Amino acid sequence: EALPVKNDAAEAEDIVCLLFTGGTTGLPKGAKISYRMIAWNTLNTLVHEVRQGDVTITHTPMFHTGGLLVYTVPLLTVGGTVVIMRRWDPEELLALLEREEVTLFFAVPTQYQQLHDSARFRQTNFSSVRFMTSGGAPMPVPLIQAWQAVHSVPFKQGFGMTEFGPGLFSMGPEFAISKAGSIGRPNYFVEARLVDDDGREVPAGEVGELVLKGPSMCSGYFNDEAATKEAIDEQGWLHTGDLARRDADGFFTIAGRKKDMFISGGENVYPLTVVTAL
C-alpha cells in the first residue's frame, strides 16, 4: 500500500532555499523560497502542463528558478523523470531527447535557435515530445515556423520570475503565431494587475507596472527588510518592476522595465552593472 510522504518537522512557511536574483534593482538579493511556494507552483504546473510519467531535460543551473522550479521539482514530486545536463550543449540535448524519449522541456529562444542550427536537428526523432516551452524572451515567429517546417512539435510560451511562481503566465501553442510576443494569460491562483505610479489599474491596451498576488510568491528577501518592503506592499502585491500591457482578450505583453535592463540568452543584464565591471 502506498503511503503519503510526510515530514511533520517541516512547516509550509519554512524556507527551503535561497535563489538569488537582481529583482527590481539589479543588486543581488536572496529570494526566500518556502515549501508553500513550491507546493502551489507544483500544483499550478500540474494543472497546466505536467503529467505523471513525463520526462524532461534540465540544462539550466539549479541556482536559477528555471532550472529548479519550472519542471524539475514539480515533475519529481508527481513521479516523472528529470535528465540533468552538466552543461548546455545543443548536440547532446538532441541526443538525450531521442534516447530518453523526452516528453517536454524548457529553453530560451537563443537555445532554440542553436538547436535548430545543429547538424543533428533534422535527424532527431521528436515523436515523444508533447510540447516545448519558451521563456526568458518572446519566441520569434520565424523561428517557430522554421522549427515546425521540420518538426511539428507545439511551442508554448511561459513567463515567471524567481520571486513568484515561476509558473505565472502561460500561452497554449494555438496562440503561438496569433499572439506572438505575448506571455499569455495568468495561470490559476495568480492575480495579475497593471497599475500606474499611483497604484491605479490602467485600462486595456495601456502600459502599467505588473503587480502580482497569490500563494506561489516568495517570502521576501533574505536579511533585507528594506528590499522586501519595497517589492511587496501592505496589501501583499509584489511589484515586479516589469512594464506590460493587456489586450482585450486578456493576453499580457511585456513592454519593458521601470529601470534599465535587457535580456541576453534568458539572463537579465543591467547596464549599470556592466559599466561598473569594466
Short mmCIF file of C-alpha atoms in Angstrom, two decimals:
data_model
loop_
_atom_site.label_atom_id
_atom_site.label_comp_id
_atom_site.label_asym_id
_atom_site.label_seq_id
_atom_site.Cartn_x
_atom_site.Cartn_y
_atom_site.Cartn_z
CA GLU A 1 0.00 0.00 0.00
CA ALA A 2 1.34 3.42 -0.95
CA LEU A 3 1.68 5.78 1.98
CA PRO A 4 1.85 9.60 1.80
CA VAL A 5 5.28 11.18 2.14
CA LYS A 6 5.26 13.25 5.32
CA ASN A 7 7.67 15.28 7.37
CA ASP A 8 6.00 16.62 10.50
CA ALA A 9 9.05 18.75 11.26
CA ALA A 10 8.51 20.85 8.13
CA GLU A 11 6.03 23.73 8.09
CA ALA A 12 4.60 25.37 4.99
CA GLU A 13 6.40 28.65 5.68
CA ASP A 14 9.81 27.05 6.34
CA ILE A 15 12.42 28.22 3.85
CA VAL A 16 13.76 25.51 1.55
CA CYS A 17 16.45 27.55 -0.18
CA LEU A 18 17.55 30.98 -1.34
CA LEU A 19 17.59 31.82 -5.03
CA PHE A 20 19.49 34.97 -5.84
CA THR A 21 18.08 37.48 -8.27
CA GLY A 22 18.55 41.05 -9.42
CA GLY A 23 14.87 41.65 -8.71
CA THR A 24 13.70 45.20 -9.34
CA THR A 25 17.03 46.90 -8.67
CA GLY A 26 19.76 44.81 -10.31
CA LEU A 27 21.52 44.28 -6.97
CA PRO A 28 21.66 40.57 -5.98
CA LYS A 29 19.10 39.60 -3.34
CA GLY A 30 18.23 36.19 -1.95
CA ALA A 31 14.57 35.34 -2.55
CA LYS A 32 13.31 33.11 0.26
CA ILE A 33 11.71 30.01 -1.31
CA SER A 34 9.25 28.27 1.04
CA TYR A 35 7.59 24.85 0.95
CA ARG A 36 4.31 26.71 0.43
CA MET A 37 5.63 28.48 -2.66
CA ILE A 38 6.97 25.23 -4.14
CA ALA A 39 3.75 23.34 -3.39
CA TRP A 40 1.49 25.90 -5.05
CA ASN A 41 3.77 26.25 -8.06
CA THR A 42 3.83 22.45 -8.38
CA LEU A 43 0.03 22.33 -8.29
CA ASN A 44 -0.19 25.04 -10.95
CA THR A 45 2.33 23.20 -13.13
CA LEU A 46 0.23 20.03 -12.82
CA VAL A 47 -2.93 21.90 -13.77
CA HIS A 48 -1.36 23.43 -16.85
CA GLU A 49 1.38 21.18 -18.14
CA VAL A 50 2.93 18.21 -16.36
CA ARG A 51 1.65 14.64 -16.12
CA GLN A 52 2.84 11.67 -14.11
CA GLY A 53 5.42 9.77 -16.11
CA ASP A 54 6.62 12.78 -18.11
CA VAL A 55 10.31 13.03 -18.97
CA THR A 56 12.13 16.36 -19.15
CA ILE A 57 15.67 17.64 -19.63
CA THR A 58 17.07 20.23 -17.22
CA HIS A 59 20.01 22.08 -18.73
CA THR A 60 19.85 25.35 -16.77
CA PRO A 61 21.62 25.83 -13.39
CA MET A 62 19.85 24.77 -10.21
CA PHE A 63 20.56 28.20 -8.72
CA HIS A 64 18.06 29.52 -11.30
CA THR A 65 14.33 29.20 -10.76
CA GLY A 66 14.24 27.96 -14.37
CA GLY A 67 16.44 25.00 -13.53
CA LEU A 68 14.97 24.15 -10.15
CA LEU A 69 11.28 25.04 -10.20
CA VAL A 70 9.94 25.22 -13.77
CA TYR A 71 9.83 21.44 -14.35
CA THR A 72 12.46 19.72 -12.18
CA VAL A 73 10.81 19.81 -8.74
CA PRO A 74 7.19 19.61 -9.96
CA LEU A 75 7.94 16.57 -12.12
CA LEU A 76 9.94 14.76 -9.44
CA THR A 77 7.11 15.47 -6.99
CA VAL A 78 4.49 13.66 -9.05
CA GLY A 79 6.63 10.82 -10.35
CA GLY A 80 8.48 11.62 -13.53
CA THR A 81 11.99 11.55 -14.91
CA VAL A 82 14.39 14.50 -14.97
CA VAL A 83 17.51 14.17 -17.12
CA ILE A 84 20.09 16.67 -15.83
CA MET A 85 22.78 18.00 -18.17
CA ARG A 86 26.08 19.15 -16.67
CA ARG A 87 26.30 21.98 -19.20
CA TRP A 88 24.38 23.29 -22.16
CA ASP A 89 25.20 21.55 -25.42
CA PRO A 90 22.68 21.52 -28.29
CA GLU A 91 24.06 18.33 -29.86
CA GLU A 92 23.93 16.49 -26.54
CA LEU A 93 20.41 17.70 -25.78
CA LEU A 94 19.15 16.38 -29.11
CA ALA A 95 20.84 13.04 -28.48
CA LEU A 96 19.37 12.80 -24.96
CA LEU A 97 15.94 13.86 -26.18
CA GLU A 98 15.78 10.89 -28.51
CA ARG A 99 17.46 8.36 -26.21
CA GLU A 100 15.43 9.22 -23.10
CA GLU A 101 12.16 9.75 -25.00
CA VAL A 102 11.67 13.23 -23.57
CA THR A 103 8.06 14.44 -23.45
CA LEU A 104 8.56 18.14 -22.65
CA PHE A 105 11.32 20.64 -21.94
CA PHE A 106 12.01 24.33 -21.43
CA ALA A 107 14.55 26.57 -23.16
CA VAL A 108 15.05 30.22 -24.12
CA PRO A 109 14.83 31.42 -27.75
CA THR A 110 18.62 31.62 -28.14
CA GLN A 111 18.84 27.92 -27.27
CA TYR A 112 16.05 27.01 -29.68
CA GLN A 113 17.99 28.80 -32.40
CA GLN A 114 21.12 26.80 -31.53
CA LEU A 115 19.14 23.56 -31.58
CA HIS A 116 17.68 24.47 -34.97
CA ASP A 117 21.16 25.23 -36.33
CA SER A 118 22.64 21.97 -35.02
CA ALA A 119 23.77 19.40 -37.58
CA ARG A 120 21.76 16.82 -35.64
CA PHE A 121 18.47 18.75 -35.73
CA ARG A 122 16.87 17.32 -38.87
CA GLN A 123 17.72 13.71 -37.99
CA THR A 124 16.40 13.86 -34.41
CA ASN A 125 13.19 11.96 -33.69
CA PHE A 126 10.81 14.29 -31.82
CA SER A 127 7.87 11.86 -31.75
CA SER A 128 7.97 11.53 -27.94
CA VAL A 129 7.81 15.32 -27.34
CA ARG A 130 4.34 16.55 -26.36
CA PHE A 131 5.33 20.23 -26.31
CA MET A 132 8.23 22.62 -25.73
CA THR A 133 8.12 25.77 -23.62
CA SER A 134 9.91 29.01 -24.44
CA GLY A 135 10.68 31.59 -21.77
CA GLY A 136 13.11 34.36 -20.93
CA ALA A 137 12.15 36.39 -24.01
CA PRO A 138 9.44 36.25 -26.71
CA MET A 139 9.88 33.41 -29.20
CA PRO A 140 10.30 34.92 -32.71
CA VAL A 141 7.63 33.78 -35.16
CA PRO A 142 10.17 33.00 -37.94
CA LEU A 143 11.99 30.65 -35.55
CA ILE A 144 8.75 28.86 -34.65
CA GLN A 145 7.96 28.49 -38.36
CA ALA A 146 11.48 27.24 -39.13
CA TRP A 147 11.18 24.59 -36.41
CA GLN A 148 7.75 23.45 -37.45
CA ALA A 149 8.75 23.20 -41.09
CA VAL A 150 10.93 20.28 -39.92
CA HIS A 151 9.31 19.07 -36.67
CA SER A 152 5.63 19.80 -35.94
CA VAL A 153 6.08 19.99 -32.17
CA PRO A 154 3.87 22.53 -30.35
CA PHE A 155 5.52 25.56 -28.72
CA LYS A 156 4.16 27.06 -25.51
CA GLN A 157 5.19 30.47 -24.19
CA GLY A 158 5.72 30.90 -20.46
CA PHE A 159 6.68 33.66 -18.05
CA GLY A 160 7.80 33.60 -14.46
CA MET A 161 10.34 35.00 -12.04
CA THR A 162 12.47 33.99 -9.10
CA GLU A 163 10.24 35.79 -6.62
CA PHE A 164 6.96 34.35 -7.85
CA GLY A 165 5.96 31.08 -9.43
CA PRO A 166 7.78 30.62 -11.74
CA GLY A 167 4.57 29.20 -13.26
CA LEU A 168 2.95 32.63 -13.61
CA PHE A 169 1.72 33.07 -17.17
CA SER A 170 1.27 30.56 -19.96
CA MET A 171 0.08 30.54 -23.54
CA GLY A 172 -1.03 27.45 -25.44
CA PRO A 173 0.55 26.53 -28.77
CA GLU A 174 -2.62 27.51 -30.63
CA PHE A 175 -1.76 31.17 -29.89
CA ALA A 176 1.96 30.97 -30.75
CA ILE A 177 1.50 32.87 -34.02
CA SER A 178 -1.64 34.95 -33.46
CA LYS A 179 -0.44 36.26 -30.09
CA ALA A 180 3.29 36.27 -30.87
CA GLY A 181 5.26 38.32 -28.35
CA SER A 182 2.70 37.79 -25.59
CA ILE A 183 3.47 35.96 -22.34
CA GLY A 184 -0.11 34.67 -22.30
CA ARG A 185 -2.66 34.89 -19.52
CA PRO A 186 -2.22 34.39 -15.76
CA ASN A 187 -2.29 30.82 -14.51
CA TYR A 188 -4.66 29.62 -11.81
CA PHE A 189 -4.10 31.02 -8.29
CA VAL A 190 -2.26 34.04 -9.77
CA GLU A 191 -3.75 37.53 -9.52
CA ALA A 192 -2.18 39.96 -12.00
CA ARG A 193 -2.84 43.68 -12.39
CA LEU A 194 -1.26 46.53 -14.34
CA VAL A 195 -1.03 49.76 -12.37
CA ASP A 196 0.26 53.30 -12.79
CA ASP A 197 2.66 55.06 -10.41
CA ASP A 198 -0.26 55.84 -8.08
CA GLY A 199 -1.35 52.21 -7.90
CA ARG A 200 -4.43 52.69 -10.08
CA GLU A 201 -5.25 49.96 -12.58
CA VAL A 202 -4.67 51.00 -16.19
CA PRO A 203 -7.18 50.27 -19.00
CA ALA A 204 -6.66 47.51 -21.58
CA GLY A 205 -4.04 48.46 -24.14
CA GLU A 206 -2.18 50.87 -21.86
CA VAL A 207 1.17 50.19 -20.23
CA GLY A 208 1.42 49.74 -16.48
CA GLU A 209 3.62 48.02 -13.92
CA LEU A 210 2.86 44.32 -13.48
CA VAL A 211 1.89 43.55 -9.88
CA LEU A 212 1.15 40.03 -8.66
CA LYS A 213 -0.52 38.32 -5.74
CA GLY A 214 -1.03 34.69 -4.79
CA PRO A 215 0.23 31.73 -2.76
CA SER A 216 3.19 30.91 -5.03
CA MET A 217 5.04 34.09 -4.04
CA CYS A 218 8.36 34.05 -2.18
CA SER A 219 8.66 35.09 1.46
CA GLY A 220 10.61 38.25 0.77
CA TYR A 221 14.36 38.74 0.59
CA PHE A 222 16.87 37.18 2.98
CA ASN A 223 18.24 39.67 5.54
CA ASP A 224 16.89 42.61 3.53
CA GLU A 225 13.71 44.03 5.04
CA ALA A 226 14.07 47.28 3.09
CA ALA A 227 14.09 45.47 -0.26
CA THR A 228 11.18 43.27 0.87
CA LYS A 229 9.06 46.28 1.80
CA GLU A 230 9.95 48.00 -1.46
CA ALA A 231 8.86 44.97 -3.51
CA ILE A 232 5.79 43.74 -1.54
CA ASP A 233 3.21 46.33 -0.50
CA GLU A 234 0.93 46.25 2.55
CA GLN A 235 -1.83 44.51 0.59
CA GLY A 236 0.53 41.69 -0.38
CA TRP A 237 1.07 42.70 -4.03
CA LEU A 238 4.52 42.04 -5.47
CA HIS A 239 5.68 44.97 -7.58
CA THR A 240 7.73 43.32 -10.32
CA GLY A 241 9.26 46.37 -12.00
CA ASP A 242 8.11 44.91 -15.33
CA LEU A 243 6.01 47.11 -17.58
CA ALA A 244 3.31 45.36 -19.58
CA ARG A 245 0.07 45.85 -21.46
CA ARG A 246 -3.05 43.65 -21.59
CA ASP A 247 -5.14 43.25 -24.72
CA ALA A 248 -8.91 42.85 -24.98
CA ASP A 249 -8.57 39.05 -24.78
CA GLY A 250 -6.64 39.20 -21.51
CA PHE A 251 -3.22 38.39 -23.00
CA PHE A 252 -0.29 40.22 -21.41
CA THR A 253 2.77 41.52 -23.27
CA ILE A 254 5.91 42.77 -21.56
CA ALA A 255 6.74 46.33 -22.65
CA GLY A 256 9.99 46.92 -20.74
CA ARG A 257 11.33 47.63 -17.27
CA LYS A 258 10.74 50.53 -14.94
CA LYS A 259 14.54 50.52 -14.59
CA ASP A 260 17.01 49.84 -17.37
CA MET A 261 17.59 46.17 -18.11
CA PHE A 262 17.98 43.97 -21.15
CA ILE A 263 17.76 40.20 -21.66
CA SER A 264 20.64 38.24 -23.19
CA GLY A 265 20.21 34.49 -23.61
CA GLY A 266 17.49 34.41 -20.99
CA GLU A 267 19.59 36.29 -18.42
CA ASN A 268 18.63 39.69 -17.02
CA VAL A 269 21.50 42.10 -17.74
CA TYR A 270 21.65 45.52 -16.10
CA PRO A 271 23.69 48.17 -18.00
CA LEU A 272 24.86 49.80 -14.75
CA THR A 273 26.33 46.50 -13.56
CA VAL A 274 28.16 46.02 -16.87
CA VAL A 275 29.58 49.55 -16.88
CA THR A 276 30.71 49.22 -13.26
CA ALA A 277 32.55 45.97 -14.03
CA LEU A 278 34.50 47.45 -16.96
#
